Coordinates of N, CA and C in Angstrom, one line a residue:
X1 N -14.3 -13.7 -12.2 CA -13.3 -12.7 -11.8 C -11.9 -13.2 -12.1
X2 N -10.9 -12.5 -12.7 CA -9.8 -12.8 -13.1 C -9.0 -11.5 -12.2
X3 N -7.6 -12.3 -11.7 CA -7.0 -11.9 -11.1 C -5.5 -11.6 -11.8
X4 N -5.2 -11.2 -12.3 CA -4.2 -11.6 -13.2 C -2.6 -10.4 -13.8
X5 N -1.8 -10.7 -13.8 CA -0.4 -10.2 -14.1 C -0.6 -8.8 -14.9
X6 N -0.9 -7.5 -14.7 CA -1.6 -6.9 -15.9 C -0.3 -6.9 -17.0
X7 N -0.8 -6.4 -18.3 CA -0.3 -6.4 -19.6 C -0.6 -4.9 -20.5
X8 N 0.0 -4.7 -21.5 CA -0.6 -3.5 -22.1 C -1.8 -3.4 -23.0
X9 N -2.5 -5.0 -22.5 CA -3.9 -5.0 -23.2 C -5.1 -3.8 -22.0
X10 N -4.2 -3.9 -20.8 CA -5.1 -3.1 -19.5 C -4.5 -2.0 -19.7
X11 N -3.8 -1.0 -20.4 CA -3.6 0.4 -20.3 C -5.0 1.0 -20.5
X12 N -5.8 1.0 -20.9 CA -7.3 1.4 -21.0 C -7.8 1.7 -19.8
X13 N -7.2 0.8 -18.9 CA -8.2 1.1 -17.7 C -7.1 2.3 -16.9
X14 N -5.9 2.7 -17.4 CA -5.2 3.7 -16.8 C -6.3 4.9 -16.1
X15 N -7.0 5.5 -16.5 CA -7.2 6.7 -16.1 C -8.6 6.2 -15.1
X16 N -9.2 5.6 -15.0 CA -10.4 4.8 -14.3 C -9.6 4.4 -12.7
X17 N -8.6 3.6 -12.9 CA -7.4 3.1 -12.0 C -7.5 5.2 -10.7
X18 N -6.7 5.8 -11.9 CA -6.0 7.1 -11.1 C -8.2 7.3 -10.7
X19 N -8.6 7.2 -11.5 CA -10.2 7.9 -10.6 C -10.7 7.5 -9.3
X20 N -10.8 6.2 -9.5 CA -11.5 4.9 -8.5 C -10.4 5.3 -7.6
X21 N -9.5 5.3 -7.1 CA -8.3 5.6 -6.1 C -8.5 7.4 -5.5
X22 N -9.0 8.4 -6.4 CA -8.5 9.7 -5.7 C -10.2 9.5 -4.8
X23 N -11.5 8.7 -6.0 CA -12.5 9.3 -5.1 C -12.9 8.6 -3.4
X24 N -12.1 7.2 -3.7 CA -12.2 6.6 -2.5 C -11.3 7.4 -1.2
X25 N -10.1 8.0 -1.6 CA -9.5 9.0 -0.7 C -10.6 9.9 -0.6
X26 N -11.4 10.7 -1.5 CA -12.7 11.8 -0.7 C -13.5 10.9 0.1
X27 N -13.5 9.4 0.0 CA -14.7 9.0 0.3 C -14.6 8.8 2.3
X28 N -13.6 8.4 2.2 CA -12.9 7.9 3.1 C -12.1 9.0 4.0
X29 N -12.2 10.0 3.3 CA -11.2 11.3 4.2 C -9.9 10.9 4.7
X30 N -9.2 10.0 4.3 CA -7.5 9.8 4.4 C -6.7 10.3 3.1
X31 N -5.8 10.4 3.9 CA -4.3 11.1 3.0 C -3.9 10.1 1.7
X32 N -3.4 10.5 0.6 CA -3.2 9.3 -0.2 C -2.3 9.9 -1.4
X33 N -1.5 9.3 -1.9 CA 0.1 10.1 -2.6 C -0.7 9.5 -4.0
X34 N -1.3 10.6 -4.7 CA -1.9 10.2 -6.3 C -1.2 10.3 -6.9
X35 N -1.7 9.3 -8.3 CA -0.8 8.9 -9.7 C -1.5 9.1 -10.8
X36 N -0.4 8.9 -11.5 CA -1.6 9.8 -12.6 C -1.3 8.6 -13.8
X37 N -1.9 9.1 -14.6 CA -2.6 8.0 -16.2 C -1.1 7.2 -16.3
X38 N -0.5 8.1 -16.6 CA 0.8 7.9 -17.2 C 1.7 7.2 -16.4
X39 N 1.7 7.5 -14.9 CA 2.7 6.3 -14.1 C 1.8 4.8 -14.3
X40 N 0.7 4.8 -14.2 CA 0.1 3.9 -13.8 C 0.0 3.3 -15.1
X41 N -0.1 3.6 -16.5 CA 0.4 2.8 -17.4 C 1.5 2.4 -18.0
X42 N 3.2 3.0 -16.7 CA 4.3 2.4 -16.8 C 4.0 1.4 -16.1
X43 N 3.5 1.3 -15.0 CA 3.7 0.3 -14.4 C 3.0 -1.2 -15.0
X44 N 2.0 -0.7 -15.5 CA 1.3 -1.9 -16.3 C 2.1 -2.5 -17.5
X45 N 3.0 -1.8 -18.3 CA 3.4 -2.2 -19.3 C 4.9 -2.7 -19.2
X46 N 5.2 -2.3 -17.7 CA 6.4 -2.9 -17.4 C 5.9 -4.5 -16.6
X47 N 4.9 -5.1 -16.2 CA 4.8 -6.1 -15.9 C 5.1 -5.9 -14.6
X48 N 4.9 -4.6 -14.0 CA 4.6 -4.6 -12.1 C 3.9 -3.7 -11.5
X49 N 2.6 -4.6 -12.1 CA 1.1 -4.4 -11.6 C 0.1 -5.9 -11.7
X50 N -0.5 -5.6 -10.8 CA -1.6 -6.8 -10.8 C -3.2 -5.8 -11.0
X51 N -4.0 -6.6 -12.1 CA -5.4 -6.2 -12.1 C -6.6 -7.4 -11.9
X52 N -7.5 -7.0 -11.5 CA -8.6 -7.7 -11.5 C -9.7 -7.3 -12.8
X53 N -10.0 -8.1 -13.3 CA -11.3 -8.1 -14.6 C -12.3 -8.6 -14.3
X54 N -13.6 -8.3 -14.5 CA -14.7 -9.0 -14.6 C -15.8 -8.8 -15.6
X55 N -15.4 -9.7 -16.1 CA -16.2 -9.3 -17.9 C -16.0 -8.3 -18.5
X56 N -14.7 -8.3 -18.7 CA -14.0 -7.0 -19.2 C -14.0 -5.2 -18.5
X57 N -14.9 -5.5 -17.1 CA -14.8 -4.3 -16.4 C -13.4 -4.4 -15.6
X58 N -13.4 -3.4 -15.1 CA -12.3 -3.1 -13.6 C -12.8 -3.4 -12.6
X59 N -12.3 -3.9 -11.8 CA -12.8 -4.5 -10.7 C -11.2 -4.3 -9.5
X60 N -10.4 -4.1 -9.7 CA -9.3 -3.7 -8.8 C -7.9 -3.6 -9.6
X61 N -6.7 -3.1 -8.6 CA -5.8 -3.0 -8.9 C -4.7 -2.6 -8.0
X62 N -3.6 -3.4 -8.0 CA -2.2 -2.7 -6.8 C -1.1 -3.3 -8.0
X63 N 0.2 -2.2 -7.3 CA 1.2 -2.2 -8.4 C 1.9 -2.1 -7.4
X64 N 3.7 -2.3 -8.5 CA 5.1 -2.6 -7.4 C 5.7 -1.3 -7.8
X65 N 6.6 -0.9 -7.2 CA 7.3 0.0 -6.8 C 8.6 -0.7 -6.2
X66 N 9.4 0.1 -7.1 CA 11.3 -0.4 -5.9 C 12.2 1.1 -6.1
X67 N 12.6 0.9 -5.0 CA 13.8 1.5 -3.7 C 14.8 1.1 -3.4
X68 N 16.1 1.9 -3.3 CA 16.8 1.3 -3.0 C 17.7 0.5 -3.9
X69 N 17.6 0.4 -5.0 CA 18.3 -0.7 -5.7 C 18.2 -2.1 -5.4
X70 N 16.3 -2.0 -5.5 CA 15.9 -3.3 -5.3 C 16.0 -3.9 -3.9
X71 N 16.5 -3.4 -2.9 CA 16.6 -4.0 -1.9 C 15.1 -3.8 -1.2
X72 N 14.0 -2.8 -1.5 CA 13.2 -2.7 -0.9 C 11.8 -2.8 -2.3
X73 N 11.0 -3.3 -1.7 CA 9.7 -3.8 -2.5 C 8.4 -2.8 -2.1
X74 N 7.4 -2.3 -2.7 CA 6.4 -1.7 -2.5 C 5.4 -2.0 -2.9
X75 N 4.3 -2.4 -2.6 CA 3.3 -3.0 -3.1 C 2.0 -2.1 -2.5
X76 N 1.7 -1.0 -3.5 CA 1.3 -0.3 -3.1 C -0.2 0.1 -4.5
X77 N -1.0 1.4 -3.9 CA -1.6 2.2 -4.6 C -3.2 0.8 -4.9
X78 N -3.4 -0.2 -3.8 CA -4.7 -1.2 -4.2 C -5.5 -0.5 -3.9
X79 N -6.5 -1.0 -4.9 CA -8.1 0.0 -5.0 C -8.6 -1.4 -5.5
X80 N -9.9 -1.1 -5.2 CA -11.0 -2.1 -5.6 C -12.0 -1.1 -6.0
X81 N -12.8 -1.3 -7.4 CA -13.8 -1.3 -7.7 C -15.0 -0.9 -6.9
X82 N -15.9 0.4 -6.5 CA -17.3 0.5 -5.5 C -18.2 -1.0 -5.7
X83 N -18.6 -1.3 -7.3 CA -19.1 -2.5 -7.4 C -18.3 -3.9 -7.0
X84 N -17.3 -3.9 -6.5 CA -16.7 -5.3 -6.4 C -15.8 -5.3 -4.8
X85 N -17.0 -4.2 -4.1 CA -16.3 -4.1 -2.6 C -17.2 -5.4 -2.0
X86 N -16.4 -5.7 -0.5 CA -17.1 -6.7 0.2 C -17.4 -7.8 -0.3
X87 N -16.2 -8.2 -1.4 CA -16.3 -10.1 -1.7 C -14.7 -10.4 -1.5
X88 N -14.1 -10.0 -0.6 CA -12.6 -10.3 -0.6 C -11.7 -10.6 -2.0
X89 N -12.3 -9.4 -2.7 CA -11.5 -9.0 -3.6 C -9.7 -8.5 -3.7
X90 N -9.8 -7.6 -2.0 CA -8.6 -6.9 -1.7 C -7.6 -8.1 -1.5
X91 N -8.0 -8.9 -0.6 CA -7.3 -9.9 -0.2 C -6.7 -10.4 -1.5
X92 N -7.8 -11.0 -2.8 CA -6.6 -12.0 -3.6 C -5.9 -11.3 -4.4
X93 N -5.7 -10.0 -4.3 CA -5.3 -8.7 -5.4 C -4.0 -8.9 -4.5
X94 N -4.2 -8.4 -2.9 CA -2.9 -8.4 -2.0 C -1.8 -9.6 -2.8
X95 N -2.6 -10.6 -2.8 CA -2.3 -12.1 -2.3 C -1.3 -12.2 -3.6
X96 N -1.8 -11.9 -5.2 CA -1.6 -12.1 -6.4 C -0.4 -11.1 -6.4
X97 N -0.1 -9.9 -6.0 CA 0.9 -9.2 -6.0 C 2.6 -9.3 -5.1
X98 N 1.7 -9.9 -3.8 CA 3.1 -10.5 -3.2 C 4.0 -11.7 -3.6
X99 N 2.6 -12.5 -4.0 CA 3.3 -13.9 -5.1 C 4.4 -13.1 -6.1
X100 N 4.0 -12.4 -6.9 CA 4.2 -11.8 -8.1 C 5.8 -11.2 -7.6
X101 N 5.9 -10.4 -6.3 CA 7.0 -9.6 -6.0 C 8.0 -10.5 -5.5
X102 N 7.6 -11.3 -5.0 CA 8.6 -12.7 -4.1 C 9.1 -13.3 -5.7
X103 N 8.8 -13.6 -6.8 CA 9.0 -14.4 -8.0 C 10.0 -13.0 -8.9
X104 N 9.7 -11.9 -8.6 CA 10.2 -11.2 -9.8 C 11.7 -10.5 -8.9
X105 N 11.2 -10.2 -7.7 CA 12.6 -9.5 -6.8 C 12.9 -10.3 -5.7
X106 N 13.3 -11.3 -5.0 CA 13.2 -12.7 -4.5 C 14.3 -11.9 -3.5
X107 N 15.0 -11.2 -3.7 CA 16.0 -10.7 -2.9 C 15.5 -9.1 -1.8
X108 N 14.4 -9.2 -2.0 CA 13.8 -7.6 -2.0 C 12.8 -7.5 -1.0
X109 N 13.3 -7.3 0.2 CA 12.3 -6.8 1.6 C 11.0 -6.5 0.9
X110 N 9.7 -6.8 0.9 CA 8.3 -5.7 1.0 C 7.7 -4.9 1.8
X111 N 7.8 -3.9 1.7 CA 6.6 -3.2 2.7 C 5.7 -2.5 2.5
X112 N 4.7 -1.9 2.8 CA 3.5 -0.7 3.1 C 3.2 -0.1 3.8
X113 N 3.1 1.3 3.9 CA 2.0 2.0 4.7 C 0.9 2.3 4.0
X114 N 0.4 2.8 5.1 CA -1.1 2.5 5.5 C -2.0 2.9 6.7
X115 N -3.1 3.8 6.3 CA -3.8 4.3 7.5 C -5.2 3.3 7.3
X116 N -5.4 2.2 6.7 CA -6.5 1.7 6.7 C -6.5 0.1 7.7
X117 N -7.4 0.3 8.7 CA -7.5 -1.1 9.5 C -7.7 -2.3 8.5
X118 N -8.3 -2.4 7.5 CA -8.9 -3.4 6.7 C -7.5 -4.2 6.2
X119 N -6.6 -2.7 5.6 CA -5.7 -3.1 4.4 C -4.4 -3.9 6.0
X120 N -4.4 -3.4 7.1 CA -3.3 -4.0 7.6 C -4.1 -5.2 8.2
X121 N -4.8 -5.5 8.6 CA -5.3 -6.5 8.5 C -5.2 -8.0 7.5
X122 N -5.4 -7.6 6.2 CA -4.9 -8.0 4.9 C -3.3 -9.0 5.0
X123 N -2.6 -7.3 5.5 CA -1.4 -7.4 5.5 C -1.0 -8.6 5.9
X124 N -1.4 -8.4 7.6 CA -0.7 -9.2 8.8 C -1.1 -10.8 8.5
X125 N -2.2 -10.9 7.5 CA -2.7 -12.4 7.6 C -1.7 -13.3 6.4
X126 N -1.0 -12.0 5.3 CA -0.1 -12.6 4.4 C 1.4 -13.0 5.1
X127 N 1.8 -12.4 6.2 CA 3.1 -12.7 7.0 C 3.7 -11.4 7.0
X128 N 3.0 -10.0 7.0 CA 3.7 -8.6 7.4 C 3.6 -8.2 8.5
X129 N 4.6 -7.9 9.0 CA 4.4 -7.2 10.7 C 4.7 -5.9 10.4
X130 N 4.1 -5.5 11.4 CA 4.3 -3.7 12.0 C 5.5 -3.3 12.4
X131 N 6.5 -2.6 12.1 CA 7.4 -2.3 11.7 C 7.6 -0.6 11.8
X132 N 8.8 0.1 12.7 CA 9.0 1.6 12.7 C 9.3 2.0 11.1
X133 N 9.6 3.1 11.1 CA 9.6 3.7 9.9 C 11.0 3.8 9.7
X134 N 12.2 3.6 10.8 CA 13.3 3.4 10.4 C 13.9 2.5 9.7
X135 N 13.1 1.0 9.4 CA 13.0 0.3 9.7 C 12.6 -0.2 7.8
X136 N 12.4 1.1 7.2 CA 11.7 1.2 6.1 C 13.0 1.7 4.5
X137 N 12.4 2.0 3.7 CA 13.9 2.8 2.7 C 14.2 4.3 3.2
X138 N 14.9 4.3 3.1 CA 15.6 5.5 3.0 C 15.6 6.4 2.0
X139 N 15.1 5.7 1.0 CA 15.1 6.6 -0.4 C 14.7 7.7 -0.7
X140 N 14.9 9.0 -0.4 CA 14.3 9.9 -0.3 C 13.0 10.2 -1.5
X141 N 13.1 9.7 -2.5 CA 12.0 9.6 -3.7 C 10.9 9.1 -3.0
X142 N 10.8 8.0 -2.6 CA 9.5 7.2 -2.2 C 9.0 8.1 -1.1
X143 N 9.6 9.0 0.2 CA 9.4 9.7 1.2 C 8.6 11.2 0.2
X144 N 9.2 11.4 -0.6 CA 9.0 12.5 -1.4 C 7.4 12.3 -2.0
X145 N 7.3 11.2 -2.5 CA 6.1 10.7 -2.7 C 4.6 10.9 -2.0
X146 N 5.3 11.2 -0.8 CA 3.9 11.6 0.0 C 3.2 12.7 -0.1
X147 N 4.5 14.0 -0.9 CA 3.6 15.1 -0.6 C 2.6 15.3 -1.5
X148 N 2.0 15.0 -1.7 CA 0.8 14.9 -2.5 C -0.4 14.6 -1.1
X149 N 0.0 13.8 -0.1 CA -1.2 13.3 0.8 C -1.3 14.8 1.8
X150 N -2.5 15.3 2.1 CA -2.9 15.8 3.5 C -2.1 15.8 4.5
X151 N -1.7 14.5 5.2 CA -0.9 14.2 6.1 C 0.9 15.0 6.7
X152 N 1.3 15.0 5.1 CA 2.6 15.2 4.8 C 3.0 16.0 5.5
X153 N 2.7 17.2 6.0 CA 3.2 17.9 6.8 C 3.4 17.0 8.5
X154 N 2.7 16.6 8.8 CA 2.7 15.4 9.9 C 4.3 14.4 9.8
X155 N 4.3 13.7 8.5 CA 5.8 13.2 8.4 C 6.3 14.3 8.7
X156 N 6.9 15.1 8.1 CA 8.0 16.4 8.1 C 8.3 16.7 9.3
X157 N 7.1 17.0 10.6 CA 7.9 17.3 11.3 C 7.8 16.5 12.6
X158 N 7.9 15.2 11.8 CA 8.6 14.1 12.8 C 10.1 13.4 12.4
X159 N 10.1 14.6 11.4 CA 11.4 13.8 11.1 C 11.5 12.7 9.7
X160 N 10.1 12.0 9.6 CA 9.8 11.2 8.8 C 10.1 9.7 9.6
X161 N 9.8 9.9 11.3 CA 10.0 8.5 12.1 C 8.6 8.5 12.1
X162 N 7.7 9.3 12.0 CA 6.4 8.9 12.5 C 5.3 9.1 11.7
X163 N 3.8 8.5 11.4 CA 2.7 9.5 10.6 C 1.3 8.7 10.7
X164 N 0.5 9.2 10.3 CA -0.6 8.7 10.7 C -0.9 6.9 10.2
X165 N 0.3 6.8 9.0 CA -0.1 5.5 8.3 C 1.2 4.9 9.5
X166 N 0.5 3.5 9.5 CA 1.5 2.2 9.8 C 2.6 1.5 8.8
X167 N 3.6 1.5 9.5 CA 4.5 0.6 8.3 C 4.1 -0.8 8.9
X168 N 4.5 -1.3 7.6 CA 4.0 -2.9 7.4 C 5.3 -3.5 6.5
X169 N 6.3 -4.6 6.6 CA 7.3 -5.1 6.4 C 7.0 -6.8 6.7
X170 N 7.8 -7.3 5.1 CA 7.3 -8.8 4.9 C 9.0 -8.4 4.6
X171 N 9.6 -9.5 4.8 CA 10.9 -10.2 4.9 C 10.6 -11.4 4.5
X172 N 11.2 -11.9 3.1 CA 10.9 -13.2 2.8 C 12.0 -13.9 3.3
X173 N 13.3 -13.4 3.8 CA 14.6 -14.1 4.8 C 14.0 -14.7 5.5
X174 N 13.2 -13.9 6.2 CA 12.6 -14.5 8.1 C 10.8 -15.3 7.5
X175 N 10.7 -15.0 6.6 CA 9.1 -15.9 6.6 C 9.1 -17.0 7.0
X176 N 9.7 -18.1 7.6 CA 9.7 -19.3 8.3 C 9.9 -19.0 9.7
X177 N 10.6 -17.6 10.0 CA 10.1 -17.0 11.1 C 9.4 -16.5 11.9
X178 N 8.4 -15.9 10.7 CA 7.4 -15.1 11.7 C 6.6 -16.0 13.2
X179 N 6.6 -14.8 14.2 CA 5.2 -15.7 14.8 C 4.3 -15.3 14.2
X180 N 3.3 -16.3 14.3 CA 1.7 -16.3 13.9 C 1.1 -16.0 14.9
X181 N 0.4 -14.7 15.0 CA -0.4 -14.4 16.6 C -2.0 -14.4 15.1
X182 N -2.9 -14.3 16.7 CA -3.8 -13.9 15.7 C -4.5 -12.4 15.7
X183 N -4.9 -12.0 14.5 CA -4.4 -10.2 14.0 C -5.8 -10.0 15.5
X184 N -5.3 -8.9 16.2 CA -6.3 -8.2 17.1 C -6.5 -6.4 16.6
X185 N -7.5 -6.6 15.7 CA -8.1 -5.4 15.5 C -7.9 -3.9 16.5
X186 N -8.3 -4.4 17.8 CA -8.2 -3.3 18.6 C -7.4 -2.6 18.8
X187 N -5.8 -3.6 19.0 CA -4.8 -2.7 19.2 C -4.2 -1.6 17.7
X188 N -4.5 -2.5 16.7 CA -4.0 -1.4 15.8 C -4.8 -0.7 15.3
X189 N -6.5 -0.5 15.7 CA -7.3 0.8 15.8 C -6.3 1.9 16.9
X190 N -6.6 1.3 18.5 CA -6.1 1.7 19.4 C -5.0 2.7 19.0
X191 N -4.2 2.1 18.4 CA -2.4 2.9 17.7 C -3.0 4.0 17.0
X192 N -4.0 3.7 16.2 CA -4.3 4.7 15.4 C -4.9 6.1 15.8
X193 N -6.0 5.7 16.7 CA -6.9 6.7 17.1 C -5.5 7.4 18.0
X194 N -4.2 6.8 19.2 CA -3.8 7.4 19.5 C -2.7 8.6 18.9
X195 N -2.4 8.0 17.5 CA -1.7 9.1 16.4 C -2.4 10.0 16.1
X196 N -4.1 9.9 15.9 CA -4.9 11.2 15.5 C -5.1 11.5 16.5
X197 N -5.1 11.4 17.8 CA -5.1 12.8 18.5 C -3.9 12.8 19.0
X198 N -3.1 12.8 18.8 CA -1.4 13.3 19.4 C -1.6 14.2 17.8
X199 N -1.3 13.7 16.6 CA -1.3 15.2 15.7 C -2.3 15.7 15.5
X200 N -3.4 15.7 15.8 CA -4.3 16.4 15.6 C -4.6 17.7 16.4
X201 N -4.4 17.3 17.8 CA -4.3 18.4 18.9 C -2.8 19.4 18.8
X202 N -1.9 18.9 18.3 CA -0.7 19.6 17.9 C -1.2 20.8 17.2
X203 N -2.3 20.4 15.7 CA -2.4 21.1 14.8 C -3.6 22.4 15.5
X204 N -4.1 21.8 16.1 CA -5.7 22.6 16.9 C -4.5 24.1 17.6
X205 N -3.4 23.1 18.5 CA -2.7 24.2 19.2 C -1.8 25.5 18.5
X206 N -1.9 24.8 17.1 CA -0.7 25.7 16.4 C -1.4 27.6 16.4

């Protein structure tokens, strides 16, 4: 398994990338802001994307994204491969891209959301903490980005402080400061399940 910087030898796998990503959103029934052939082979040919190979298959993929004029980093849109789930694949894809964004934008907050326990999980073990959404860019492009997800209506009328995904925020300034707790599953299920029924019963009442 190769982990590696993608190039415009992986534009090929452009349209597989946008598939493997929308069917896992059916699979999984979460909200998710799709991309299509053509973003996803800018990003590859610009040198801010990481892929995984395995004998010339696809086997995963996350790409960068910037806000803000660089001030804010996005490390976003990881999929893994159905055949290359459950070998902690996600992790060195996470792992290979944060390297990658700390070396290319060194000046450049990272963050994610995220409605998946696994991926913040991920997150929290690389040095991201949980973080409000104020807390996040302001860009209205990247916010704009969402409507494409299910959810979106949920941002909108919170203002865009609140949504079913978690923000997640890595600060390479303070990385000698983080504490190190150890990640407790329960509570950021707990957060979760209590977002889906606070909007969920909203929507039931409407």
């Amino acid at each position: 398994m190769k982990v590696v910087i993608a190039n415009e030898s992986h534009v090929k796998y452009a349209q597989l990338i946008c598939d493997t990503i929308e069917e896992s959103a059916k699979v999984r029934g979460t909200g998710i802001a799709q991309r299509t052939p053509e973003y996803i082979t800018k990003k590859i040919v610009n040198g801010n994307a990481v892929i995984a190979i395995h004998d010339d298959q696809f086997a995963g993929f996350c790409y960068i994204e910037l806000w803000d004029n660089l001030k804010f980093v996005v490390n976003s849109g990881l999929i893994v491969h159905p055949d290359y789930r459950n070998q902690g694949l996600a992790k060195k894809i996470k792992q290979k891209i944060l390297e990658h964004s700390k070396e290319k934008y060194p000046e450049a907050k990272i963050f994610g959301i995220t409605t998946g326990l696994a991926v913040m999980k991920i997150n929290y073990e690389l040095g991201y903490q949980p973080v409000t959404f104020s807390e996040l860019t302001t860009d209205e492009a990247f916010w704009n980005g969402c409507q494409t997800c299910k959810n979106y209506d949920i941002l909108m009328r919170t203002n865009r402080k609140m949504c079913l995904c978690t923000g997640m925020l890595y600060d390479p300034k303070h990385e000698k400061n983080i504490k190190q707790h150890e990640y407790n599953s329960k509570v950021l299920s707990r957060l979760k399940k209590i977002k889906q029924a606070l909007f969920l019963k909203k929507e039931k009442n409407k």
